[in-house]
Short mmCIF file of C-alpha atoms and ligand atoms in Angstrom, two decimals:
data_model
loop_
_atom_site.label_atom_id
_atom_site.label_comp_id
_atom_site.label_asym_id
_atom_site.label_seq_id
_atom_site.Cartn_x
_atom_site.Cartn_y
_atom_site.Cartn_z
CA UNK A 1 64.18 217.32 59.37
CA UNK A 2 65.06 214.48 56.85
CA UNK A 3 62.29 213.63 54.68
CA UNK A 4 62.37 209.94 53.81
CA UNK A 5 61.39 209.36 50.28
CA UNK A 6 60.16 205.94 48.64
CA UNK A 7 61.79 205.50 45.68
CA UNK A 8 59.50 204.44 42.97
CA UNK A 9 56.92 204.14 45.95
CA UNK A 10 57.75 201.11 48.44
CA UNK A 11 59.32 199.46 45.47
CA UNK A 12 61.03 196.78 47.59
CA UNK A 13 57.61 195.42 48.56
CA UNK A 14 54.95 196.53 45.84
CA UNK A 15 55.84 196.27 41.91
CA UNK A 16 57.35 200.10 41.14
CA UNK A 17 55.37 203.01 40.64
CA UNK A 18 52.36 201.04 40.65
CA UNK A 19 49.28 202.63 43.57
CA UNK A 20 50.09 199.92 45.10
CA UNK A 21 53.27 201.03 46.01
CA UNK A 22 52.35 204.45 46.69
CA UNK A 23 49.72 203.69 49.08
CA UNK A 24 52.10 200.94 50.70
CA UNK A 25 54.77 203.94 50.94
CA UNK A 26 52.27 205.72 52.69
CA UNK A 27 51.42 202.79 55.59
CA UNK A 28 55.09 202.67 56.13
CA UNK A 29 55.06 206.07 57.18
CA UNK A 30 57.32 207.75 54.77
CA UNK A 31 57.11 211.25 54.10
CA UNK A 32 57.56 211.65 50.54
CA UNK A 33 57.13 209.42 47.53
CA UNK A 34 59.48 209.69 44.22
CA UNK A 35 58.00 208.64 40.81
CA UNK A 36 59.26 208.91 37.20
CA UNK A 37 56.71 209.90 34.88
CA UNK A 38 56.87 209.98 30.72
CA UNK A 39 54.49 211.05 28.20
CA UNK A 40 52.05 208.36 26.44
CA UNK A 41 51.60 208.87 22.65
CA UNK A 42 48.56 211.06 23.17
CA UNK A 43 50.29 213.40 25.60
CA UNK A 44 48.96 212.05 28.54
CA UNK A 45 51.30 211.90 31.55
CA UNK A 46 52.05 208.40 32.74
CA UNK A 47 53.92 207.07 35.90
CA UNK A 48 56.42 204.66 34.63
CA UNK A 49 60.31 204.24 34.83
CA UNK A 50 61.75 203.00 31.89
CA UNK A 51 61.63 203.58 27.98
CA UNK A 52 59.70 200.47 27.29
CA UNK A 53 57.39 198.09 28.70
CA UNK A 54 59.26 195.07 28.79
CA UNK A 55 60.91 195.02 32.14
CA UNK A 56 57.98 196.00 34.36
CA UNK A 57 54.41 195.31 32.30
CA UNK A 58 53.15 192.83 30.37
CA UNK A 59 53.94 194.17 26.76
CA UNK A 60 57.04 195.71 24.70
CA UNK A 61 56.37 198.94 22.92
CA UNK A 62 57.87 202.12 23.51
CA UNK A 63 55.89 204.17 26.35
CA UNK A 64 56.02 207.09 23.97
CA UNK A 65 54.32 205.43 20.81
CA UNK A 66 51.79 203.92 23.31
CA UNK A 67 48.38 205.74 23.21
CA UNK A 68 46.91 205.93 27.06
CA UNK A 69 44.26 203.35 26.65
CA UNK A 70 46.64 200.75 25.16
CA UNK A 71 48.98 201.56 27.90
CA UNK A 72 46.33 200.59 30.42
CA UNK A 73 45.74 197.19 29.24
CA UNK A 74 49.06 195.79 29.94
CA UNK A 75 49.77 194.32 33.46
CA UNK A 76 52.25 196.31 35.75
CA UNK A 77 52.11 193.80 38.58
CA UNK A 78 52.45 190.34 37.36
CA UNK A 79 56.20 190.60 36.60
CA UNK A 80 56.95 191.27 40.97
CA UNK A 81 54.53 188.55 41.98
CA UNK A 82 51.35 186.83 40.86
CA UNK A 83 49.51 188.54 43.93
CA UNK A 84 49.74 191.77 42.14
CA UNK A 85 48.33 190.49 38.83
CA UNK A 86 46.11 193.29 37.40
CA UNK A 87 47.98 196.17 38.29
CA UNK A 88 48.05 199.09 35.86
CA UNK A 89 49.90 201.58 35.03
CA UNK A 90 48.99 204.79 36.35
CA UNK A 91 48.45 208.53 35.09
CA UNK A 92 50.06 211.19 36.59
CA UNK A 93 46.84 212.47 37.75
CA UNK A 94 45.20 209.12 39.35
CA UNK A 95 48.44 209.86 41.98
CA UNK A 96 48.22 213.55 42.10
CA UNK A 97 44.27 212.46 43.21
CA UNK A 98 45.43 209.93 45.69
CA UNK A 99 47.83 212.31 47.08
CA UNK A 100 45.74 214.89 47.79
CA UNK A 101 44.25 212.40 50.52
CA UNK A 102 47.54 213.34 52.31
CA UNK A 103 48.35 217.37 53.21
CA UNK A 104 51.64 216.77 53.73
CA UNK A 105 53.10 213.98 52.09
CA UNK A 106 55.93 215.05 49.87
CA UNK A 107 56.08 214.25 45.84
CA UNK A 108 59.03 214.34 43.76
CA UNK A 109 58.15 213.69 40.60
CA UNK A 110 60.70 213.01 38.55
CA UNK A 111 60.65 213.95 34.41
CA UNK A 112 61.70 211.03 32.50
CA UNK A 113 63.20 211.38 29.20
CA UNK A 114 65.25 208.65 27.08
CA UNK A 115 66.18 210.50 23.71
CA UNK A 116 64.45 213.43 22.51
CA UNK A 117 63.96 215.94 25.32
CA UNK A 118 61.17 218.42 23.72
CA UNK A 119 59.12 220.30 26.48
CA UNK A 120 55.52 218.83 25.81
CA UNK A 121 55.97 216.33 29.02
CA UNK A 122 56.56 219.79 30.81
CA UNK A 123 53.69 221.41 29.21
CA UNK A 124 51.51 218.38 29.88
CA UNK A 125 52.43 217.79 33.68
CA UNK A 126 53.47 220.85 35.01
CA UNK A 127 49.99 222.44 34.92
CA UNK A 128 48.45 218.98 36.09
CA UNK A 129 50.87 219.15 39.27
CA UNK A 130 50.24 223.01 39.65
CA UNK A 131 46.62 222.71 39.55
CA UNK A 132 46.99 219.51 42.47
CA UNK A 133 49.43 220.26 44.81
CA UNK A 134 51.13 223.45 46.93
CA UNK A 135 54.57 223.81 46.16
CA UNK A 136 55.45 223.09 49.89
CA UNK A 137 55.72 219.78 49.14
CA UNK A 138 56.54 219.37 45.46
CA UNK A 139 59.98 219.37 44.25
CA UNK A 140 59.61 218.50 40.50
CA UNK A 141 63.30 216.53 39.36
CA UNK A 142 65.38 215.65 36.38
CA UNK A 143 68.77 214.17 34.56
CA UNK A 144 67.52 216.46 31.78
CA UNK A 145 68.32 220.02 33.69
CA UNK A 146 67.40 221.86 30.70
CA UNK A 147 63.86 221.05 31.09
CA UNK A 148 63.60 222.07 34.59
CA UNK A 149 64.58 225.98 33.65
CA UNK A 150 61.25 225.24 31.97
CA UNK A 151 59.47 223.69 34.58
CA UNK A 152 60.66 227.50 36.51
CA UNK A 153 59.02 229.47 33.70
CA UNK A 154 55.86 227.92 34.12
CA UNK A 155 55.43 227.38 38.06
CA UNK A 156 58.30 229.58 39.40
CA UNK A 157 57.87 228.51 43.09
CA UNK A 158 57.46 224.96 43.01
CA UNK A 159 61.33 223.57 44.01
CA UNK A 160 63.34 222.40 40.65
CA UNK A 161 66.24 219.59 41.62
CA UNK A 162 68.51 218.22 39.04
CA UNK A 163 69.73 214.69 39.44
CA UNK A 164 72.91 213.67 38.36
CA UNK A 165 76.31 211.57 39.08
CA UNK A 166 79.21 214.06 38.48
CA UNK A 167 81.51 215.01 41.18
CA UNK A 168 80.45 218.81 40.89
CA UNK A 169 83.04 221.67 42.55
CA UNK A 170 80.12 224.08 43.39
CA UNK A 171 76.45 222.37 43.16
CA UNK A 172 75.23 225.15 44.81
CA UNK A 173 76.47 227.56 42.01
CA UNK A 174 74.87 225.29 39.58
CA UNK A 175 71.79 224.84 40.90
CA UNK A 176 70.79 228.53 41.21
CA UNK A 177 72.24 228.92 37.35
CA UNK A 178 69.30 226.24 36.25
CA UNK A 179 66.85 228.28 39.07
CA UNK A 180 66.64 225.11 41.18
CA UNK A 181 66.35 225.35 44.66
CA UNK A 182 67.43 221.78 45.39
CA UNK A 183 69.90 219.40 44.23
CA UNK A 184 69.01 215.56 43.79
CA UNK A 185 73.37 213.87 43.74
CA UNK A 186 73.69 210.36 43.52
CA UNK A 187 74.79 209.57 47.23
CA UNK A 188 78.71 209.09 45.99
CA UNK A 189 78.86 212.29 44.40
CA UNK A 190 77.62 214.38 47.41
CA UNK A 191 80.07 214.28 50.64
CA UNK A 192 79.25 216.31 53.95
CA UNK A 193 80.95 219.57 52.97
CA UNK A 194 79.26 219.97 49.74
CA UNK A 195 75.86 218.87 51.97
CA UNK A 196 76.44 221.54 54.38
CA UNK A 197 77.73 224.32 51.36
CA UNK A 198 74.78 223.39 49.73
CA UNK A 199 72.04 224.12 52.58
CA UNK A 200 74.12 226.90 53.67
CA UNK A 201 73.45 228.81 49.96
CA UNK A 202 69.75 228.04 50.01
CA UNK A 203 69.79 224.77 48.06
CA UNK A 204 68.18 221.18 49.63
CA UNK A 205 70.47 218.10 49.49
CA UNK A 206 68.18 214.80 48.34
CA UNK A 207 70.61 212.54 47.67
CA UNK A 208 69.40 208.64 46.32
CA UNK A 209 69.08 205.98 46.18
CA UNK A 210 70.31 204.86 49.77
CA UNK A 211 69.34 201.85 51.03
CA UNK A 212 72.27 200.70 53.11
CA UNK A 213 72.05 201.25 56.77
CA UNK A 214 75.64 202.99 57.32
CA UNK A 215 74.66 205.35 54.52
CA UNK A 216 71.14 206.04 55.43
CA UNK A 217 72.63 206.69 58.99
CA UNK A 218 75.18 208.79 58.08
CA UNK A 219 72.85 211.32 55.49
CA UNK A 220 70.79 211.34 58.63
CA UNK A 221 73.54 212.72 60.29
CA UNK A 222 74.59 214.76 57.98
CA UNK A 223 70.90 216.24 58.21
CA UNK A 224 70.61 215.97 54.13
CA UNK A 225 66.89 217.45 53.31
CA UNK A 226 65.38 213.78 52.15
CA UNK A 227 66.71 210.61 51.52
CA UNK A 228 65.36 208.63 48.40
CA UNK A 229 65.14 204.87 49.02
CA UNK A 230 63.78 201.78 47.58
CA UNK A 231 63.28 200.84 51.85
CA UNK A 232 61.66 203.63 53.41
CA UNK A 233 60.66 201.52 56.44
CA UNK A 234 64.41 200.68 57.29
CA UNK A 235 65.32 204.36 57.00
CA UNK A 236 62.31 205.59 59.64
CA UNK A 237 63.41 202.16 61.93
CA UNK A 238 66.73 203.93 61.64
CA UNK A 239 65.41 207.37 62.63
CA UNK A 240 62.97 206.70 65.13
CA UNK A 241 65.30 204.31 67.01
CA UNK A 242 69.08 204.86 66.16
CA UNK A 243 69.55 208.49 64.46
CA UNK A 244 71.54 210.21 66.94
CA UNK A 245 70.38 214.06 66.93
CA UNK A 246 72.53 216.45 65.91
CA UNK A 247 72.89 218.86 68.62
CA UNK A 248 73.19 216.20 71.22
CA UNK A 249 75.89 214.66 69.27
CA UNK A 250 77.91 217.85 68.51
CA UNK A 251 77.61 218.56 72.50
CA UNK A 252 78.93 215.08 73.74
CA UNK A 253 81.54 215.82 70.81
CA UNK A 254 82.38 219.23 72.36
CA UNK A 255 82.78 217.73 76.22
CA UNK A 256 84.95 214.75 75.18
CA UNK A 257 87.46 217.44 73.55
CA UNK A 258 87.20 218.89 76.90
CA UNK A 259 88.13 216.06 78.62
CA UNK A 260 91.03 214.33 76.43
CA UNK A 261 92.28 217.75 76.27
O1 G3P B 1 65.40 210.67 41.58
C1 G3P B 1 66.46 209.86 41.80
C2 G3P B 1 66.37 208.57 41.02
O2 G3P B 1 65.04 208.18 40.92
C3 G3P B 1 66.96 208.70 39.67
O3 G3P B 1 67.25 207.48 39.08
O4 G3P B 1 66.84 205.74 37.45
O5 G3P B 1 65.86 205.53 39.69
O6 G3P B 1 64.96 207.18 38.10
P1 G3P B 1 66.16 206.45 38.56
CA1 CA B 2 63.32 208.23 39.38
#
């Protein structure tokens, strides 16, 4: 089954990868949440997207050369909408907490890195994640691959999924040389043969961000592994009500080339 993930948390509706937008993920049903997470200047793991503050909290520093506490003053909601003034930016573990509420909710938690790649956010978060959640539902992602044959060495079971944009020949062949057991595509790089390949070698297909009907429909089809989307409640509408199943579809598809036969 397709696992719909909120990107950023319901970031369409909440400011991103605030709790507010984790727990508002969680209402609309969706099975998985995605969140980026960096290290603070005092090595403390902290659930924000990009290299500063300046697009989405009330400051401009560099999230790396940001002590915790410092971090924590700034405002992450104010900058979506005045009704979300005093939101904060959260640690890794204030989600890993809140998920915990919820067996089997799915978190991909994705490593963010914007220059120097050194391993202390995998020594820092890897442990926190290990020590919170069952790597049934944990697939821990990255643009930086190299870390994630890290992330392998210290938690060998959780799921490892590169993200990336190339048009690759053989993910699948790639994947297992980094030891991931998934691969995270942007949707255009990732077409129903290389879904299929993919599954068929062992490795899950999460392709993002989707959030146009025709392509969420079609990577429901396609029976990709998740879907990561900034509108998790338009892909479940879209499963729940329109998603035609597989096997019915492949036997109506098998009678009408009986019939015009
Ligand atoms: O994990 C997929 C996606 O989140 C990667 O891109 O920039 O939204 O973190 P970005
Ligand atoms: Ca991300």
């Amino acid at each position: 089954m397709t696992i719909i993930f909120a990107h950023r948390g319901a970031s369409k509706q909440c400011p991103e990868n605030t709790m507010s937008a984790f727990k508002r993920a969680v209402e609309l049903g969706a099975g998985g949440i995605e969140l980026d997470i960096q290290l603070s200047s005092d090595h403390v793991p902290v659930v924000i997207h990009d290299r500063t503050l300046k697009r989405t909290a009330s400051g401009r520093s560099i999230v790396t050369e940001t002590s915790f506490s410092d971090l924590r003053k700034h405002d992450a909601g104010s900058w979506f909408s005045p009704s979300f003034k005093g939101e904060v930016i959260p640690s890794l573990e204030e989600v890993l907490i809140f998920a915990n509420e919820f067996p089997d909710l799915w978190l991909n938690i994705e490593l963010k890195y914007y220059s120097d790649t050194n391993t202390e956010l995998v020594e820092k978060s890897v442990p926190l994640i290990k020590k919170h959640r069952s790597e049934k539902n944990t697939v821990i992602s990255s643009f930086a691959h190299n870390r994630l044959v890290d992330v392998h060495k210290l938690w060998s079971k959780v799921e490892t999924a590169p993200i990336y944009k190339a048009n690759l020949e053989e993910p699948w062949d790639y994947a297992k040389q980094i030891k991931a057991k998934a691969i995270h595509p942007q949707f255009r790089a990732v077409n129903r043969a290389l879904t299929k390949a993919s599954q068929a070698h062992g490795i899950n297909v999460r392709p993002y961000t989707i959030n146009d009907e025709r392509l969420i429909k079609q990577f429901l089809e396609w029976e990709a592994d998740g879907i990561i989307t900034d509108v998790p409640d338009v892909a479940l509408k879209i499963m729940k009500n329109e998603h035609i199943p597989q096997e019915r579809r492949k036997w109506w598809k098998v009678l009408w080339q009986y019939i015009v036969r």
